[in-house]
């Protein structure tokens, strides 16, 4: 998401053409040293990689070979062994794929690959918009091509081995192709709009960029399910019957206006079950995966939706949207402070300031800030999950919510006992056992 946001602000502080490229309005040499920036980036990338691998190792080490007492009644011995095999295999695979990505990035960065590629792009065109688009397009293409073999193996070897994958090779290929071109289309449209706005704004361009990105985020929150999801999945209205009646009755009882209830063909790709709310106001809709309808009872489905309604009633959705907009503003402000620094471009192999090089350097330097914000957002998200569970328990559906969550977790072979540090860093939802304990406390206190 951070990289996408930077794609949308790509004409910041440029003034006019100079020797086939563009220069910044600030002609000072800056306050940073390019070699210092180079090593700081190396340190940040290495630290991020090492922390991730250490936490992964702790998480795998924490798995007991025997079924823990507290998991009896959730997993049986056979399913627990299957879960452990799945987690260990995905851990080994992720270790290889992430190490490959890290090594490629470090070698490309250290060898001046960004600078070489930028010189080639600048030699093709002297138009800043075309330079930036071409530069980012090349990185996106290479990144996608490098990731595709790993994604294919994870889907058709690991996920299929454990009974999750339902995709054909054709579906997988079309998904990858549509996703790639959709990203290019959206990024290109927004980038072009931002460039046009820049021409009439000036120094405080980042304010306008923030406004454009915020508007786009709100638009996508409203219409994502209507515009984007149909490109990948079919959504049909939930047919009249017992389940629809129970959902609508519960929504009315809790004062939640709801008329759009859809079923999505999730089984086309995976056996994993899910449900979600999307949109606001008249665009608000419930989306149920067909796998969820197959695996859960009607009462359990209503209980799961009660949790989602709890998020709306507690205003979590709006709060997270506002927090995301604020985070974007902070990021753009920081970027505006550093973008004039020649050291950023020079650290990536440029002979002078180039926006596209400064953009990539800033993304890499932003890593620790992103991690700290991620820790806060995950902690906040876990708190909100407890509150939504408590809301559902308060509506008298605690028992069905617990049984539904158990089925979903076991069906997905979820880790119910993650290492505390791993959960703290990466989990946006509390682990299942903690949720069950909190729901039972909420239910008993009613």
mmCIF file of C-alpha atoms in Angstrom, residues 136-362:
data_model
loop_
_atom_site.group_PDB
_atom_site.id
_atom_site.type_symbol
_atom_site.label_atom_id
_atom_site.label_comp_id
_atom_site.label_asym_id
_atom_site.label_seq_id
_atom_site.Cartn_x
_atom_site.Cartn_y
_atom_site.Cartn_z
ATOM 1 C CA UNK A 136 7.821 2.183 -12.023
ATOM 2 C CA UNK A 137 6.417 -0.032 -14.761
ATOM 3 C CA UNK A 138 9.751 -1.769 -15.206
ATOM 4 C CA UNK A 139 10.113 -2.401 -11.484
ATOM 5 C CA UNK A 140 6.548 -3.715 -11.316
ATOM 6 C CA UNK A 141 7.071 -6.080 -14.260
ATOM 7 C CA UNK A 142 10.332 -7.496 -12.901
ATOM 8 C CA UNK A 143 8.917 -7.856 -9.393
ATOM 9 C CA UNK A 144 5.833 -9.665 -10.698
ATOM 10 C CA UNK A 145 7.859 -12.022 -12.880
ATOM 11 C CA UNK A 146 10.125 -12.910 -9.949
ATOM 12 C CA UNK A 147 7.181 -13.540 -7.632
ATOM 13 C CA UNK A 148 5.022 -15.588 -10.018
ATOM 14 C CA UNK A 149 6.950 -18.909 -9.769
ATOM 15 C CA UNK A 150 6.761 -18.764 -5.967
ATOM 16 C CA UNK A 151 3.067 -17.915 -6.046
ATOM 17 C CA UNK A 152 2.432 -20.769 -8.465
ATOM 18 C CA UNK A 153 4.282 -23.248 -6.255
ATOM 19 C CA UNK A 154 2.478 -22.078 -3.108
ATOM 20 C CA UNK A 155 -0.895 -22.411 -4.853
ATOM 21 C CA UNK A 156 -0.506 -25.639 -6.825
ATOM 22 C CA UNK A 157 1.893 -27.531 -4.600
ATOM 23 C CA UNK A 158 1.344 -26.518 -0.977
ATOM 24 C CA UNK A 159 -2.245 -25.213 -0.917
ATOM 25 C CA UNK A 160 -3.432 -28.002 -3.208
ATOM 26 C CA UNK A 161 -1.589 -30.664 -1.222
ATOM 27 C CA UNK A 162 -3.545 -29.719 1.908
ATOM 28 C CA UNK A 163 -6.874 -29.424 0.104
ATOM 29 C CA UNK A 164 -7.220 -25.630 -0.014
ATOM 30 C CA UNK A 165 -6.658 -24.764 -3.655
ATOM 31 C CA UNK A 166 -9.537 -25.065 -6.113
ATOM 32 C CA UNK A 167 -8.060 -22.896 -8.859
ATOM 33 C CA UNK A 168 -7.176 -24.182 -12.288
ATOM 34 C CA UNK A 169 -4.040 -22.973 -14.030
ATOM 35 C CA UNK A 170 -6.225 -20.867 -16.303
ATOM 36 C CA UNK A 171 -7.954 -19.138 -13.387
ATOM 37 C CA UNK A 172 -4.636 -18.489 -11.666
ATOM 38 C CA UNK A 173 -3.151 -17.016 -14.828
ATOM 39 C CA UNK A 174 -6.141 -14.772 -15.520
ATOM 40 C CA UNK A 175 -6.163 -13.581 -11.899
ATOM 41 C CA UNK A 176 -2.490 -12.629 -12.110
ATOM 42 C CA UNK A 177 -2.953 -10.881 -15.454
ATOM 43 C CA UNK A 178 -6.073 -8.968 -14.423
ATOM 44 C CA UNK A 179 -4.569 -7.970 -11.093
ATOM 45 C CA UNK A 180 -1.410 -6.675 -12.734
ATOM 46 C CA UNK A 181 -3.149 -4.586 -15.390
ATOM 47 C CA UNK A 182 -5.737 -3.313 -12.925
ATOM 48 C CA UNK A 183 -2.936 -2.039 -10.687
ATOM 49 C CA UNK A 184 -1.250 -0.355 -13.642
ATOM 50 C CA UNK A 185 -4.509 1.230 -14.789
ATOM 51 C CA UNK A 186 -5.453 2.624 -11.386
ATOM 52 C CA UNK A 187 -1.918 3.800 -10.630
ATOM 53 C CA UNK A 188 -1.565 5.404 -14.049
ATOM 54 C CA UNK A 189 -4.868 7.261 -13.843
ATOM 55 C CA UNK A 190 -4.163 8.653 -10.395
ATOM 56 C CA UNK A 191 -0.585 9.532 -11.284
ATOM 57 C CA UNK A 192 -1.729 11.472 -14.334
ATOM 58 C CA UNK A 193 -4.351 13.327 -12.287
ATOM 59 C CA UNK A 194 -1.774 14.238 -9.645
ATOM 60 C CA UNK A 195 0.650 15.553 -12.280
ATOM 61 C CA UNK A 196 -2.044 17.796 -13.751
ATOM 62 C CA UNK A 197 -2.931 19.152 -10.307
ATOM 63 C CA UNK A 198 0.730 19.844 -9.572
ATOM 64 C CA UNK A 199 1.059 22.203 -12.521
ATOM 65 C CA UNK A 200 -1.247 24.678 -10.847
ATOM 66 C CA UNK A 201 -0.267 24.265 -7.189
ATOM 67 C CA UNK A 202 3.410 24.635 -6.280
ATOM 68 C CA UNK A 203 5.253 24.198 -3.010
ATOM 69 C CA UNK A 204 2.430 22.645 -1.002
ATOM 70 C CA UNK A 205 1.691 20.042 -3.606
ATOM 71 C CA UNK A 206 1.566 17.277 -1.035
ATOM 72 C CA UNK A 207 -1.662 18.708 0.404
ATOM 73 C CA UNK A 208 -3.368 18.221 -2.949
ATOM 74 C CA UNK A 209 -1.815 14.785 -3.401
ATOM 75 C CA UNK A 210 -3.168 13.856 0.021
ATOM 76 C CA UNK A 211 -6.621 15.035 -1.037
ATOM 77 C CA UNK A 212 -6.553 13.014 -4.261
ATOM 78 C CA UNK A 213 -5.409 9.827 -2.539
ATOM 79 C CA UNK A 214 -7.935 10.277 0.270
ATOM 80 C CA UNK A 215 -10.772 10.769 -2.205
ATOM 81 C CA UNK A 216 -9.702 7.664 -4.112
ATOM 82 C CA UNK A 217 -9.517 5.625 -0.885
ATOM 83 C CA UNK A 218 -13.043 6.661 0.079
ATOM 84 C CA UNK A 219 -14.319 5.922 -3.422
ATOM 85 C CA UNK A 220 -12.809 2.430 -3.345
ATOM 86 C CA UNK A 221 -14.240 1.781 0.127
ATOM 87 C CA UNK A 222 -17.690 2.580 -1.259
ATOM 88 C CA UNK A 223 -17.573 0.833 -4.611
ATOM 89 C CA UNK A 224 -14.872 -1.860 -4.357
ATOM 90 C CA UNK A 225 -17.365 -4.695 -4.118
ATOM 91 C CA UNK A 226 -19.434 -3.326 -6.993
ATOM 92 C CA UNK A 227 -16.570 -2.438 -9.378
ATOM 93 C CA UNK A 228 -13.514 -4.587 -8.581
ATOM 94 C CA UNK A 229 -14.787 -7.856 -7.110
ATOM 95 C CA UNK A 230 -16.877 -8.769 -10.222
ATOM 96 C CA UNK A 231 -13.657 -8.822 -12.241
ATOM 97 C CA UNK A 232 -12.580 -11.883 -10.253
ATOM 98 C CA UNK A 233 -15.674 -13.410 -8.658
ATOM 99 C CA UNK A 234 -19.398 -13.742 -9.199
ATOM 100 C CA UNK A 235 -21.666 -12.175 -6.599
ATOM 101 C CA UNK A 236 -25.343 -13.092 -6.521
ATOM 102 C CA UNK A 237 -28.013 -11.926 -4.068
ATOM 103 C CA UNK A 238 -28.672 -14.390 -1.270
ATOM 104 C CA UNK A 239 -31.868 -16.151 -2.202
ATOM 105 C CA UNK A 240 -35.001 -15.809 -0.084
ATOM 106 C CA UNK A 241 -35.201 -18.382 2.655
ATOM 107 C CA UNK A 242 -34.402 -19.200 6.244
ATOM 108 C CA UNK A 243 -30.819 -17.832 6.266
ATOM 109 C CA UNK A 244 -31.741 -14.514 4.691
ATOM 110 C CA UNK A 245 -34.690 -14.128 7.070
ATOM 111 C CA UNK A 246 -32.462 -14.762 10.102
ATOM 112 C CA UNK A 247 -29.831 -12.267 8.925
ATOM 113 C CA UNK A 248 -32.405 -9.561 8.203
ATOM 114 C CA UNK A 249 -34.232 -10.160 11.494
ATOM 115 C CA UNK A 250 -30.990 -9.899 13.447
ATOM 116 C CA UNK A 251 -30.012 -6.718 11.588
ATOM 117 C CA UNK A 252 -33.372 -5.125 12.389
ATOM 118 C CA UNK A 253 -33.135 -6.187 16.028
ATOM 119 C CA UNK A 254 -29.765 -4.455 16.380
ATOM 120 C CA UNK A 255 -30.838 -1.321 14.494
ATOM 121 C CA UNK A 256 -28.587 -2.080 11.527
ATOM 122 C CA UNK A 257 -30.064 -1.152 8.153
ATOM 123 C CA UNK A 258 -29.247 -3.892 5.686
ATOM 124 C CA UNK A 259 -30.749 -4.849 2.347
ATOM 125 C CA UNK A 260 -27.785 -5.974 0.224
ATOM 126 C CA UNK A 261 -26.787 -9.562 1.068
ATOM 127 C CA UNK A 262 -24.649 -11.362 -1.512
ATOM 128 C CA UNK A 263 -23.021 -14.754 -1.943
ATOM 129 C CA UNK A 264 -19.586 -14.901 -3.606
ATOM 130 C CA UNK A 265 -18.168 -17.982 -5.337
ATOM 131 C CA UNK A 266 -15.117 -18.299 -3.087
ATOM 132 C CA UNK A 267 -15.038 -22.069 -3.689
ATOM 133 C CA UNK A 268 -13.815 -21.273 -7.202
ATOM 134 C CA UNK A 269 -10.398 -20.612 -5.673
ATOM 135 C CA UNK A 270 -10.205 -22.021 -2.148
ATOM 136 C CA UNK A 271 -11.977 -24.104 0.462
ATOM 137 C CA UNK A 272 -11.316 -21.456 3.130
ATOM 138 C CA UNK A 273 -14.435 -19.732 4.461
ATOM 139 C CA UNK A 274 -14.985 -16.026 4.982
ATOM 140 C CA UNK A 275 -17.567 -13.245 5.224
ATOM 141 C CA UNK A 276 -17.257 -9.474 5.236
ATOM 142 C CA UNK A 277 -19.051 -6.149 5.150
ATOM 143 C CA UNK A 278 -18.125 -3.526 2.621
ATOM 144 C CA UNK A 279 -19.221 -0.023 1.655
ATOM 145 C CA UNK A 280 -21.110 2.703 3.476
ATOM 146 C CA UNK A 281 -24.652 4.023 3.416
ATOM 147 C CA UNK A 282 -26.717 2.670 0.500
ATOM 148 C CA UNK A 283 -23.617 0.856 -0.843
ATOM 149 C CA UNK A 284 -23.273 -1.162 2.353
ATOM 150 C CA UNK A 285 -23.475 -4.903 1.720
ATOM 151 C CA UNK A 286 -22.854 -8.256 3.367
ATOM 152 C CA UNK A 287 -20.807 -10.721 1.333
ATOM 153 C CA UNK A 288 -20.896 -14.398 2.310
ATOM 154 C CA UNK A 289 -18.514 -16.917 0.807
ATOM 155 C CA UNK A 290 -20.315 -19.989 -0.472
ATOM 156 C CA UNK A 291 -17.793 -22.049 1.503
ATOM 157 C CA UNK A 292 -18.974 -20.322 4.692
ATOM 158 C CA UNK A 293 -22.591 -21.233 3.960
ATOM 159 C CA UNK A 294 -21.531 -24.830 3.373
ATOM 160 C CA UNK A 295 -19.430 -25.216 6.527
ATOM 161 C CA UNK A 296 -21.407 -23.264 9.167
ATOM 162 C CA UNK A 297 -24.928 -23.544 10.476
ATOM 163 C CA UNK A 298 -27.313 -20.654 9.884
ATOM 164 C CA UNK A 299 -27.064 -19.643 13.542
ATOM 165 C CA UNK A 300 -23.265 -19.600 13.334
ATOM 166 C CA UNK A 301 -23.366 -17.478 10.180
ATOM 167 C CA UNK A 302 -25.649 -14.967 11.911
ATOM 168 C CA UNK A 303 -23.250 -14.900 14.881
ATOM 169 C CA UNK A 304 -20.244 -14.238 12.606
ATOM 170 C CA UNK A 305 -22.176 -11.394 10.961
ATOM 171 C CA UNK A 306 -23.094 -10.090 14.419
ATOM 172 C CA UNK A 307 -19.370 -9.613 14.981
ATOM 173 C CA UNK A 308 -19.119 -7.635 11.737
ATOM 174 C CA UNK A 309 -22.142 -5.545 12.673
ATOM 175 C CA UNK A 310 -20.335 -4.849 15.942
ATOM 176 C CA UNK A 311 -17.525 -3.210 13.980
ATOM 177 C CA UNK A 312 -20.033 -0.866 12.347
ATOM 178 C CA UNK A 313 -21.895 -0.101 15.549
ATOM 179 C CA UNK A 314 -18.596 0.683 17.304
ATOM 180 C CA UNK A 315 -17.535 2.875 14.330
ATOM 181 C CA UNK A 316 -14.359 0.840 13.830
ATOM 182 C CA UNK A 317 -14.609 0.962 10.040
ATOM 183 C CA UNK A 318 -14.785 4.754 9.903
ATOM 184 C CA UNK A 319 -12.054 5.122 12.519
ATOM 185 C CA UNK A 320 -9.683 2.889 10.569
ATOM 186 C CA UNK A 321 -10.426 4.751 7.367
ATOM 187 C CA UNK A 322 -9.616 8.084 9.047
ATOM 188 C CA UNK A 323 -6.454 6.609 10.580
ATOM 189 C CA UNK A 324 -5.350 5.361 7.169
ATOM 190 C CA UNK A 325 -5.920 8.812 5.658
ATOM 191 C CA UNK A 326 -3.933 10.416 8.483
ATOM 192 C CA UNK A 327 -1.124 7.892 7.995
ATOM 193 C CA UNK A 328 -0.989 8.745 4.297
ATOM 194 C CA UNK A 329 -0.788 12.454 5.118
ATOM 195 C CA UNK A 330 2.105 11.914 7.524
ATOM 196 C CA UNK A 331 3.932 9.830 4.945
ATOM 197 C CA UNK A 332 3.481 12.448 2.230
ATOM 198 C CA UNK A 333 4.640 15.211 4.573
ATOM 199 C CA UNK A 334 7.792 13.270 5.462
ATOM 200 C CA UNK A 335 8.380 12.604 1.787
ATOM 201 C CA UNK A 336 8.085 16.317 1.009
ATOM 202 C CA UNK A 337 10.782 17.062 3.599
ATOM 203 C CA UNK A 338 13.265 14.590 2.112
ATOM 204 C CA UNK A 339 12.526 14.549 -1.586
ATOM 205 C CA UNK A 340 14.889 17.466 -2.330
ATOM 206 C CA UNK A 341 17.862 15.636 -0.834
ATOM 207 C CA UNK A 342 20.342 14.723 -3.608
ATOM 208 C CA UNK A 343 21.741 11.993 -1.345
ATOM 209 C CA UNK A 344 18.617 9.888 -1.825
ATOM 210 C CA UNK A 345 19.027 9.681 -5.589
ATOM 211 C CA UNK A 346 22.800 9.410 -5.387
ATOM 212 C CA UNK A 347 22.573 6.512 -2.907
ATOM 213 C CA UNK A 348 20.713 4.563 -5.603
ATOM 214 C CA UNK A 349 23.271 5.345 -8.294
ATOM 215 C CA UNK A 350 21.940 8.578 -9.781
ATOM 216 C CA UNK A 351 24.395 11.347 -10.658
ATOM 217 C CA UNK A 352 21.916 13.995 -9.456
ATOM 218 C CA UNK A 353 18.386 14.362 -8.134
ATOM 219 C CA UNK A 354 15.737 12.285 -9.878
ATOM 220 C CA UNK A 355 12.266 11.994 -8.492
ATOM 221 C CA UNK A 356 11.870 8.290 -9.245
ATOM 222 C CA UNK A 357 15.147 7.411 -7.481
ATOM 223 C CA UNK A 358 14.282 9.575 -4.498
ATOM 224 C CA UNK A 359 10.906 7.865 -4.373
ATOM 225 C CA UNK A 360 12.414 4.373 -4.169
ATOM 226 C CA UNK A 361 15.027 5.477 -1.625
ATOM 227 C CA UNK A 362 12.345 7.020 0.559
#
